[in-house]
Tab-separated table of C-alpha atoms in Angstrom:
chain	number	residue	atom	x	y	z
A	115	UNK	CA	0.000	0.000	0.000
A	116	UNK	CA	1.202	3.834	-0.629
A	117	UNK	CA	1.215	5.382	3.006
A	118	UNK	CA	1.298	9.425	2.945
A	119	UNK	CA	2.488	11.414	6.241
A	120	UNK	CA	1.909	15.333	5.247
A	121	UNK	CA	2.798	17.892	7.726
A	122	UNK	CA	0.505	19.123	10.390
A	123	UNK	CA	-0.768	22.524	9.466
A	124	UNK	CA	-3.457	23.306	12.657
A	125	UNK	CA	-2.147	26.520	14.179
A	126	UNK	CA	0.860	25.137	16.304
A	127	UNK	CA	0.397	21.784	15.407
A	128	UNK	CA	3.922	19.932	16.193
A	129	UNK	CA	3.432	16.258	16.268
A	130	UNK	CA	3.401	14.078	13.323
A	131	UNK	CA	1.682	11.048	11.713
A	132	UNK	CA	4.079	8.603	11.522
A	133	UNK	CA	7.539	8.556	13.254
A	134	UNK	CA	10.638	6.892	11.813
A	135	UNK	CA	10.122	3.494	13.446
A	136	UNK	CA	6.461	3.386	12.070
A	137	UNK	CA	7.923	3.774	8.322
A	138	UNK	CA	10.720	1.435	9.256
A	139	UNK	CA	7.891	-1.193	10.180
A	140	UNK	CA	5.613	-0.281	7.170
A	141	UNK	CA	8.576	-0.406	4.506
A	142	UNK	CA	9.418	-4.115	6.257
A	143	UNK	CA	6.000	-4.696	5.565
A	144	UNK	CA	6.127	-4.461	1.785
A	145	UNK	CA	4.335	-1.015	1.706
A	146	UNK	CA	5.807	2.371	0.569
A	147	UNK	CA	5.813	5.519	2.394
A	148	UNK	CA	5.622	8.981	1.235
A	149	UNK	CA	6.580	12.030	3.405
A	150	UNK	CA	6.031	15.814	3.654
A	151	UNK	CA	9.151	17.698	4.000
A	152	UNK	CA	9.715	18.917	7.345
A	153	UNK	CA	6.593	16.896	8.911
A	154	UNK	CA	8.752	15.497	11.748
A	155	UNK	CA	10.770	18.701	12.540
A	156	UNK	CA	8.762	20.139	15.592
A	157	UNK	CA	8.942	16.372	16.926
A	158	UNK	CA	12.190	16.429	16.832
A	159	UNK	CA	12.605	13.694	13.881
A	160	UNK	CA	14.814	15.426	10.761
A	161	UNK	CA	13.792	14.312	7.041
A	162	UNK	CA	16.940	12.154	7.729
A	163	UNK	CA	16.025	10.171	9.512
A	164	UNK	CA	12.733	9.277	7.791
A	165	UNK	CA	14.669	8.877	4.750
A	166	UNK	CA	17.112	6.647	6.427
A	167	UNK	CA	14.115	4.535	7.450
A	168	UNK	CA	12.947	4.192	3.470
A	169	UNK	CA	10.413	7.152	2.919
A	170	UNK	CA	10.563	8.963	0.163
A	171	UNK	CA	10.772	12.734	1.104
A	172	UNK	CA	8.753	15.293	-1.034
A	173	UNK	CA	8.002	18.878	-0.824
A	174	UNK	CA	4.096	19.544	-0.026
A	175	UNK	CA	1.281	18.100	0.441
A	176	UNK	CA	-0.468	18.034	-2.393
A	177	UNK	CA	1.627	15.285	-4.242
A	178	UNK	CA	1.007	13.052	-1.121
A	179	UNK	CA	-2.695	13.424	-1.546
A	180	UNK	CA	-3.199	12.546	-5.238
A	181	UNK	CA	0.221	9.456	-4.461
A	182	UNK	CA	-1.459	7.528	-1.296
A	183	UNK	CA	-3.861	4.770	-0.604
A	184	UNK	CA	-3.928	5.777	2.537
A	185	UNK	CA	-3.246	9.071	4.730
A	186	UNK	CA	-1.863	8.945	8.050
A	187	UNK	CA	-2.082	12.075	10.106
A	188	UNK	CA	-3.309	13.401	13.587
A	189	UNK	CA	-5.397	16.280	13.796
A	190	UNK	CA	-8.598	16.382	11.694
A	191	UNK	CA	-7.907	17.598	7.931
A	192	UNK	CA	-8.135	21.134	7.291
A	193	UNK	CA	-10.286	22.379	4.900
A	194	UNK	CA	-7.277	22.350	2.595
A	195	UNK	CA	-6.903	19.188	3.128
A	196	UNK	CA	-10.128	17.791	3.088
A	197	UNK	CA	-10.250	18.921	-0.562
A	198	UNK	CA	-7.718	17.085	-1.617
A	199	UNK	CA	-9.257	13.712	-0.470
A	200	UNK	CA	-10.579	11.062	-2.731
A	201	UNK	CA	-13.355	8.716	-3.293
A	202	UNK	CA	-11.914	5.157	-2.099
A	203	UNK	CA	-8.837	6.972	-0.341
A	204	UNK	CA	-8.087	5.889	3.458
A	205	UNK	CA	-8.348	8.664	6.413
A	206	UNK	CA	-6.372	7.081	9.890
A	207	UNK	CA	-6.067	10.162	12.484
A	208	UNK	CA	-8.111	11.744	14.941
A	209	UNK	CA	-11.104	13.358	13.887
A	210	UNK	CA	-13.724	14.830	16.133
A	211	UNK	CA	-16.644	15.067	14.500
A	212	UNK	CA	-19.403	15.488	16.474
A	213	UNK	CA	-18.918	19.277	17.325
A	214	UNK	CA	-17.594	19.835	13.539
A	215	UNK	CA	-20.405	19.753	10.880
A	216	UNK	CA	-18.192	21.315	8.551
A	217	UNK	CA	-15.227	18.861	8.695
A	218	UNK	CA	-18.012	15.726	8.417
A	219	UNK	CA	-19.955	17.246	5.511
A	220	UNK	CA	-16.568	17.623	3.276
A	221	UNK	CA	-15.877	14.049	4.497
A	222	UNK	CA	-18.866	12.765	3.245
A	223	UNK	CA	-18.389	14.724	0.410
A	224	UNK	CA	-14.822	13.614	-0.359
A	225	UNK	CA	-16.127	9.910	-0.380
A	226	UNK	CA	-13.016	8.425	1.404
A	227	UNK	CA	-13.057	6.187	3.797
A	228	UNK	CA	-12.278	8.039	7.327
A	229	UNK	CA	-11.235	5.737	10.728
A	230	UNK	CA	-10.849	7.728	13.943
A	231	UNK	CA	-8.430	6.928	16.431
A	232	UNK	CA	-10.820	8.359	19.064
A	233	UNK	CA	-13.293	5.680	18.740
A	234	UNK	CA	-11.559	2.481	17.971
A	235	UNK	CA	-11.368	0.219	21.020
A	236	UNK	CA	-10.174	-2.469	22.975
A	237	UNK	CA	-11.451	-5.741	24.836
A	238	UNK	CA	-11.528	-3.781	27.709
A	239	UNK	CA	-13.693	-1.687	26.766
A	240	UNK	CA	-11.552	1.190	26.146
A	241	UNK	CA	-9.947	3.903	23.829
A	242	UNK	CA	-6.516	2.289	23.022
A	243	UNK	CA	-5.593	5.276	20.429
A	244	UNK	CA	-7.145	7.868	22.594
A	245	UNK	CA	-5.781	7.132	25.450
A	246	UNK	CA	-2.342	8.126	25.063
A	247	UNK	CA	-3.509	11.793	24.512
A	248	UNK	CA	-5.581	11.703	27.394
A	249	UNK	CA	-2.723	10.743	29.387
A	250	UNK	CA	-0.309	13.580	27.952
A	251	UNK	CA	-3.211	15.793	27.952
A	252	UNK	CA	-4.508	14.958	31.787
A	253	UNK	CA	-0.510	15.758	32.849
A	254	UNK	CA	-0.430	18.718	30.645
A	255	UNK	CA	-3.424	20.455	32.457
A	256	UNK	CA	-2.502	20.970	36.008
A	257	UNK	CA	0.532	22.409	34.727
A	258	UNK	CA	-0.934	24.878	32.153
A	259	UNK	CA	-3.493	25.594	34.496
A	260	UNK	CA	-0.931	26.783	36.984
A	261	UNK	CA	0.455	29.104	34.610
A	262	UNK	CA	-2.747	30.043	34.040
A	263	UNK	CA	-3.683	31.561	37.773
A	264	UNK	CA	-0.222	33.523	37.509
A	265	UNK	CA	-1.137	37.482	38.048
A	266	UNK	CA	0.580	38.084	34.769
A	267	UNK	CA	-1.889	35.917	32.734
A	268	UNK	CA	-5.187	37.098	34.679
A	269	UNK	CA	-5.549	34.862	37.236
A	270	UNK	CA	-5.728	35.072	40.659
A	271	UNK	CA	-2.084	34.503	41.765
A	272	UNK	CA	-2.162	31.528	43.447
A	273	UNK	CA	0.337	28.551	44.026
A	274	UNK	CA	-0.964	25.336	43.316
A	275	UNK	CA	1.150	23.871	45.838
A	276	UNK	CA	0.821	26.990	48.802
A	277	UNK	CA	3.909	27.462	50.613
A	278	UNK	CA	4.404	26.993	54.765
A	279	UNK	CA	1.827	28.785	56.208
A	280	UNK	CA	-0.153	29.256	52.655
A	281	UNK	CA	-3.199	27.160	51.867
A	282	UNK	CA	-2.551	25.464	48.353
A	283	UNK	CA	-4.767	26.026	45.867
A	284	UNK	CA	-7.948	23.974	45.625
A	285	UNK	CA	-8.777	22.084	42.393
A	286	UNK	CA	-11.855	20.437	41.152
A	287	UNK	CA	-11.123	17.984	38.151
A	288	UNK	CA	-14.860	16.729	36.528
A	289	UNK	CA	-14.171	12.877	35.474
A	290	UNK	CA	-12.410	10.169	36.352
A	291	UNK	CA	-11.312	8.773	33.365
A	292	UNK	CA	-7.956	8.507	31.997
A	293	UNK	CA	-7.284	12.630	31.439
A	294	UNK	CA	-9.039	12.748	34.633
A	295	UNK	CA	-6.825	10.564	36.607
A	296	UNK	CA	-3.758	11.927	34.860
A	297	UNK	CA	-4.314	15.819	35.580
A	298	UNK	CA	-5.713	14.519	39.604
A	299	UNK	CA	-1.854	12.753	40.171
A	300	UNK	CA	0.238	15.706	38.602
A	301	UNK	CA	-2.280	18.280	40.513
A	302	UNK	CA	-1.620	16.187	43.896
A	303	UNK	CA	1.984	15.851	43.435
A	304	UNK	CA	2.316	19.667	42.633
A	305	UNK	CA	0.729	20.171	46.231
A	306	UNK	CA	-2.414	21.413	45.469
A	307	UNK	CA	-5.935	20.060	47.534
A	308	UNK	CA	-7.685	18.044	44.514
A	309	UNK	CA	-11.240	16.520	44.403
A	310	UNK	CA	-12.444	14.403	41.109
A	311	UNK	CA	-15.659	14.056	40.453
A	312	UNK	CA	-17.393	11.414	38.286
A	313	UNK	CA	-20.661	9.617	38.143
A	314	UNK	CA	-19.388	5.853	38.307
A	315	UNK	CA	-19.047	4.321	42.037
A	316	UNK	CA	-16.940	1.521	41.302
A	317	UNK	CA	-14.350	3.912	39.236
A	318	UNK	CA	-14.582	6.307	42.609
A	319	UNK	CA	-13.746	3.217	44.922
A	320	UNK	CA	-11.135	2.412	41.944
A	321	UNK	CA	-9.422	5.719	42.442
A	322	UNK	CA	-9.584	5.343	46.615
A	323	UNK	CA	-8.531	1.958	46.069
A	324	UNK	CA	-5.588	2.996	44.300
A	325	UNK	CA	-4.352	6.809	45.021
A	326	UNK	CA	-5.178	5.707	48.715
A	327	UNK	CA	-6.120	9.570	49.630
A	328	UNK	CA	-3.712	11.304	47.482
A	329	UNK	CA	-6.737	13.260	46.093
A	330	UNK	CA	-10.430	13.583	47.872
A	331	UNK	CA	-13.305	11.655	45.133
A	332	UNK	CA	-16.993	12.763	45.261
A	333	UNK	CA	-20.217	11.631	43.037
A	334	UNK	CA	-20.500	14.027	40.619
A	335	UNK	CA	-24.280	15.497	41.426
A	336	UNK	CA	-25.415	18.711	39.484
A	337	UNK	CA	-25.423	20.215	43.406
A	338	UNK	CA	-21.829	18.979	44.137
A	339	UNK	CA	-20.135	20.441	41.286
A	340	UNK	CA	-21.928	23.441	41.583
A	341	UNK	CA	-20.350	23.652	45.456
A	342	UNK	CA	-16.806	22.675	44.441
A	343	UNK	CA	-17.129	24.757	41.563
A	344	UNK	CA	-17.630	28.106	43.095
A	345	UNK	CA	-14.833	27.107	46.277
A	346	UNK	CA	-12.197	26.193	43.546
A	347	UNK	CA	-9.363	28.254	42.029
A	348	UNK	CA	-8.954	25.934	39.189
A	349	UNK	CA	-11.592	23.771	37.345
A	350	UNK	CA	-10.218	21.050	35.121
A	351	UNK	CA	-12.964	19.955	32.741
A	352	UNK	CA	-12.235	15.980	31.811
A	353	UNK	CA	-15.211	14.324	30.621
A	354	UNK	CA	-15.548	12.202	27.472
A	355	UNK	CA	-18.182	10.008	25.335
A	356	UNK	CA	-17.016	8.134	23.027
A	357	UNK	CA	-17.346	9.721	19.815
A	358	UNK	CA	-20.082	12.472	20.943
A	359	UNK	CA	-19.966	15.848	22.211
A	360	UNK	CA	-19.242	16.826	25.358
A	361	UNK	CA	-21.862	17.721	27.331
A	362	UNK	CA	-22.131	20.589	29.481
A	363	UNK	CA	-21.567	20.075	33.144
A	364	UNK	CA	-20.598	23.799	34.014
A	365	UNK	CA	-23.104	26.705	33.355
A	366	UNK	CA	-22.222	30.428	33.044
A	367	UNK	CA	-24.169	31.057	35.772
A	368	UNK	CA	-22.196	28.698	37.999
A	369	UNK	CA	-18.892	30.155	36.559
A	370	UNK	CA	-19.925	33.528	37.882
A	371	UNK	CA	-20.332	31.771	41.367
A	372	UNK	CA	-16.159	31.471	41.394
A	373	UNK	CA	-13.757	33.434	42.393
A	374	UNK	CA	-12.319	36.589	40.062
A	375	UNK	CA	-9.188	35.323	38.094
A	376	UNK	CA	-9.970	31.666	39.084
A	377	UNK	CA	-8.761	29.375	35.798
A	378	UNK	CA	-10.765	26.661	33.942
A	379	UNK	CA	-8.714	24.206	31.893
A	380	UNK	CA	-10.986	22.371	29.372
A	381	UNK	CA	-9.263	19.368	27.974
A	382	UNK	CA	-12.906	17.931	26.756
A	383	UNK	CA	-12.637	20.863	24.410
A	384	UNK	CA	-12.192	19.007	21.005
A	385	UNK	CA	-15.405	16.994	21.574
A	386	UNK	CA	-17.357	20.859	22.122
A	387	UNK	CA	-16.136	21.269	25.777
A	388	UNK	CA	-17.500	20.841	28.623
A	389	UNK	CA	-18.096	24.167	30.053
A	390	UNK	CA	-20.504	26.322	28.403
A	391	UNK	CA	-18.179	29.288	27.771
A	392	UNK	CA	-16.069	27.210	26.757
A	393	UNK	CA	-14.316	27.895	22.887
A	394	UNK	CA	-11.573	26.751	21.256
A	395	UNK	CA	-8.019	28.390	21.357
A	396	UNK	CA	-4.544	27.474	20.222
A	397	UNK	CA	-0.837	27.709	21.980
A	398	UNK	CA	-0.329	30.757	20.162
A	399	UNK	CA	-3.464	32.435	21.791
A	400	UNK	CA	-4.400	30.061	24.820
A	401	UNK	CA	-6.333	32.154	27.257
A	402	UNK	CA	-9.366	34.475	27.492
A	403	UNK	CA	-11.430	35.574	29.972
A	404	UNK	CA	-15.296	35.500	30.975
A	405	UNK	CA	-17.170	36.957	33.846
A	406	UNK	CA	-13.980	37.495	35.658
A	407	UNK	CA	-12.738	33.386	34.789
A	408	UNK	CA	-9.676	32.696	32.689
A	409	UNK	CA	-10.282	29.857	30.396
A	410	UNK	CA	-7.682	27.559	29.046
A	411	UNK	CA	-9.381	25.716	25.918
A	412	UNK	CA	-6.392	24.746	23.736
A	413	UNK	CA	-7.971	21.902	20.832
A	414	UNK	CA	-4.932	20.289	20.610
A	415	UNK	CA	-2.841	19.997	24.196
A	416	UNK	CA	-0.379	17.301	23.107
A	417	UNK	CA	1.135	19.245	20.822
A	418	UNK	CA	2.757	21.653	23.441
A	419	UNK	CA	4.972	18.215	24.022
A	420	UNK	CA	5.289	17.168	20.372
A	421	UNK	CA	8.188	14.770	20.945
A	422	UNK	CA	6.810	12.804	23.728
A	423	UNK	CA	2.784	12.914	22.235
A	424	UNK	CA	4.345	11.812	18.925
A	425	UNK	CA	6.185	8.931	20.421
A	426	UNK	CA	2.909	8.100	22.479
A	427	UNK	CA	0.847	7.958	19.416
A	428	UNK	CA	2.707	6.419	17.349
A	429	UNK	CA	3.213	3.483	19.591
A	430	UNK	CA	-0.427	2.918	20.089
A	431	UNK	CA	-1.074	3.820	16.402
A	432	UNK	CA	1.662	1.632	14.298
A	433	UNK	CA	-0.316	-1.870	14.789
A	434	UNK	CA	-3.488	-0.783	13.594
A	435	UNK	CA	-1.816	1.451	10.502
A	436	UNK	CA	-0.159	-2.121	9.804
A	437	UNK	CA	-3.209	-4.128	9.779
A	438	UNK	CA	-4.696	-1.061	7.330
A	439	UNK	CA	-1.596	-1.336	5.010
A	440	UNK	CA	-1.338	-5.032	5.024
A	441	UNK	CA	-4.974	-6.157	4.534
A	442	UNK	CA	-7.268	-3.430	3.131
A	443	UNK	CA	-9.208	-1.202	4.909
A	444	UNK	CA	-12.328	-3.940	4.615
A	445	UNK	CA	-10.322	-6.796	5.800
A	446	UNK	CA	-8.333	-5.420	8.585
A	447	UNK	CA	-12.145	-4.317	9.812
A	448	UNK	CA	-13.770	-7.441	9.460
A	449	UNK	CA	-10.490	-9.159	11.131
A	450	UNK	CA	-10.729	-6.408	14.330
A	451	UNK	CA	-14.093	-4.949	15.638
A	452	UNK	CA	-12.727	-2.557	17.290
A	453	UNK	CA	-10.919	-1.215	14.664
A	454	UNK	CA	-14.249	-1.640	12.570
A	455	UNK	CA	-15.791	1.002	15.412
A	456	UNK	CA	-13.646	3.151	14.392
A	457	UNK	CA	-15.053	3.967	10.831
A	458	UNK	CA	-16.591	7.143	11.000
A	459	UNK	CA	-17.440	7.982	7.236
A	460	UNK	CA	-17.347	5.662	4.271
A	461	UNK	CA	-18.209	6.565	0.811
A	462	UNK	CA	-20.407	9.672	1.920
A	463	UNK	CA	-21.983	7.593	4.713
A	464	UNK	CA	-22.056	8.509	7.987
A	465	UNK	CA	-21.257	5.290	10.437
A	466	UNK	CA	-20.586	6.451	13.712
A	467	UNK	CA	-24.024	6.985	15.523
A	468	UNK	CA	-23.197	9.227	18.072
A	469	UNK	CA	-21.973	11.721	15.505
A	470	UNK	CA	-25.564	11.444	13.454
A	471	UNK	CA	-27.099	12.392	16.819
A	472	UNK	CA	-25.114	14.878	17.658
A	473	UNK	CA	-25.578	16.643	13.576
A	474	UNK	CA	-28.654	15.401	12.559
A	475	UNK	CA	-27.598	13.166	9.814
A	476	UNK	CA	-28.854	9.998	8.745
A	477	UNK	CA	-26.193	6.582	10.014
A	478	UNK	CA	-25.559	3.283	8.661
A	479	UNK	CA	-24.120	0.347	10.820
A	480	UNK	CA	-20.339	0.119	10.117
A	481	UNK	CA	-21.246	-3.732	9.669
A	482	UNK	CA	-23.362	-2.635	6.216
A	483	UNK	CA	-20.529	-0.692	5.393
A	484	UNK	CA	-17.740	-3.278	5.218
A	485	UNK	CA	-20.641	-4.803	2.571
A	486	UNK	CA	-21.528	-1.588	0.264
């Protein structure tokens, strides 16, 4: 199979597709590899190296578009990008759809056949391609949201961790999943007085279990989180489902309950967000402010650590880009379920039925798909 890697082009967007050891594995594998010039650069792989591990090296993206069987990326195509797609052509990155009409009509349009890291699974009943975000992302966010209550960035001057004498900061993280856990352990171990809040009782007595008081858990009731809420100096929004948007657990009204220059971090943004002021920003422009709150809603988080996210990803990535490459798109779905739930579009079909709710549009099961 012809695998294409162009470079990232979202607004400080540093992680790439494939690394080196992915087209090592892929050009073992028979197939051929095309990349973008430069794609590997802000993850600290030169065009060297890629070469050295058998890609062919080629300036822009539009020649890798119009070469490949298949494109390998990780943010959602731009609407460049999405242009340049083709009937029968493979999509394997993250996508988002849900809160992004726009991107999912021109997907439809393009007739390719789009796969979604987000929602392909596991036997456990998780996000295996997901998950390594959510853990880069979930460290990332106590950290940013530090910076984030500096005075010279709007907040409210606080230490997470206090200092003798000094409270430490209090922050709330909503969900327990696997950002949620990640961003509770790095807030803890920065000093700070952390509660989590989710809505499962056996992942709360999973977290006790395990953290063994490291960081306070509570059910997440609407009156809870409106308490912790208005007592915290940071929020850390950390709710996902699968393949839908986030909903929204934190009302403007509730956000003018906290304190002026207290900080929101909202890593659910990329499914909508989870907070309803809550809007997209990049590392270039992070912050903004709303009734007094600063908000940190950065779409893509990882990218901040390009090196280490790419290296994440790619690990978790490489086997199922294989099983693409070496069987079809068809096959490798029939052989793998949960690869199969991650087909999100196919031949302008929509076949992810949490994204038809979400827009409106009419869903096929991904099982008629593997037959049209």
């Amino acid at each position: 199979m012809k695998i294409g890697c162009p470079k990232e082009i979202k607004a400080q967007e540093f992680r790439v597709g494939l690394t080196p050891y992915a087209v090592h594995e892929a050009v073992v594998h028979g197939h051929e590899v095309m990349l973008e010039a430069g794609a590997g650069l802000g993850a600290g792989f030169p065009d060297e190296d890629y070469a050295a591990a058998g890609a062919r090296i080629v300036d822009g993206a539009k020649e890798i578009f119009a070469w490949a069987d298949m494109i390998v990326k990780v943010k959602e195509p731009q609407a460049v990008e999405r242009r340049m797609l083709r009937e029968g052509q493979i999509l394997f990155t993250y996508l988002h759809l849900a809160p992004d009409p726009e991107q999912t009509r021109d997907l439809l349009a393009s007739g390719c056949t789009a796969i979604a890291y987000e929602t392909v699974t596991d036997a456990q009943g998780g996000l295996p391609l997901l998950a390594p975000m959510s853990e880069v992302a979930g460290r990332l966010a106590p950290q940013v949201g530090a910076w984030t209550l500096q005075k010279a960035n709007g907040g409210r001057g606080v230490l997470l961790g206090g200092v003798p004498g000094v409270g430490p900061a209090k922050v709330v993280v909503i969900g327990g999943g696997v950002v949620g856990t990640n961003a509770a352990r790095i807030a803890a171990g920065m000093g700070a007085d952390v509660t989590v809040l989710d809505r499962s009782l056996p992942r709360l007595r999973y977290l006790d279990d395990v953290f063994g008081g490291l960081f306070y858990t509570r059910y997440s009731s609407a009156g809870a989180t409106a308490d912790l809420v208005a007592d915290a100096d940071l929020v850390i929004g950390a709710v996902l489902i699968p393949g839908a948007a986030a909903p929204k657990l934190v009302t403007r009204a509730q956000l003018s309950t906290m304190r002026p220059g207290a900080a929101i971090v909202d890593v659910a943004i990329d499914q909508g967000g989870c907070f309803e002021t809550s809007r997209p920003t990049t590392h270039e422009d992070p912050i903004y402010e709303v009734d007094g709150v600063m908000h940190y809603c950065v779409a893509n988080m990882p990218g901040a650590v390009a090196r280490t996210a790419t290296i994440a990803l790619g690990n978790a990535t490489m086997p199922f880009m294989l099983a693409l490459a070496d069987k079809g798109w068809r096959r490798a779905c029939e052989d793998d379920p949960h690869l199969l739930n991650g087909l999100n579009v196919h031949a302008g079909q929509l076949t992810q039925y949490e994204v038809g709710k979400a827009l409106g549009i009419d869903v096929i099961a991904p099982t008629l798909a593997l037959k049209s």
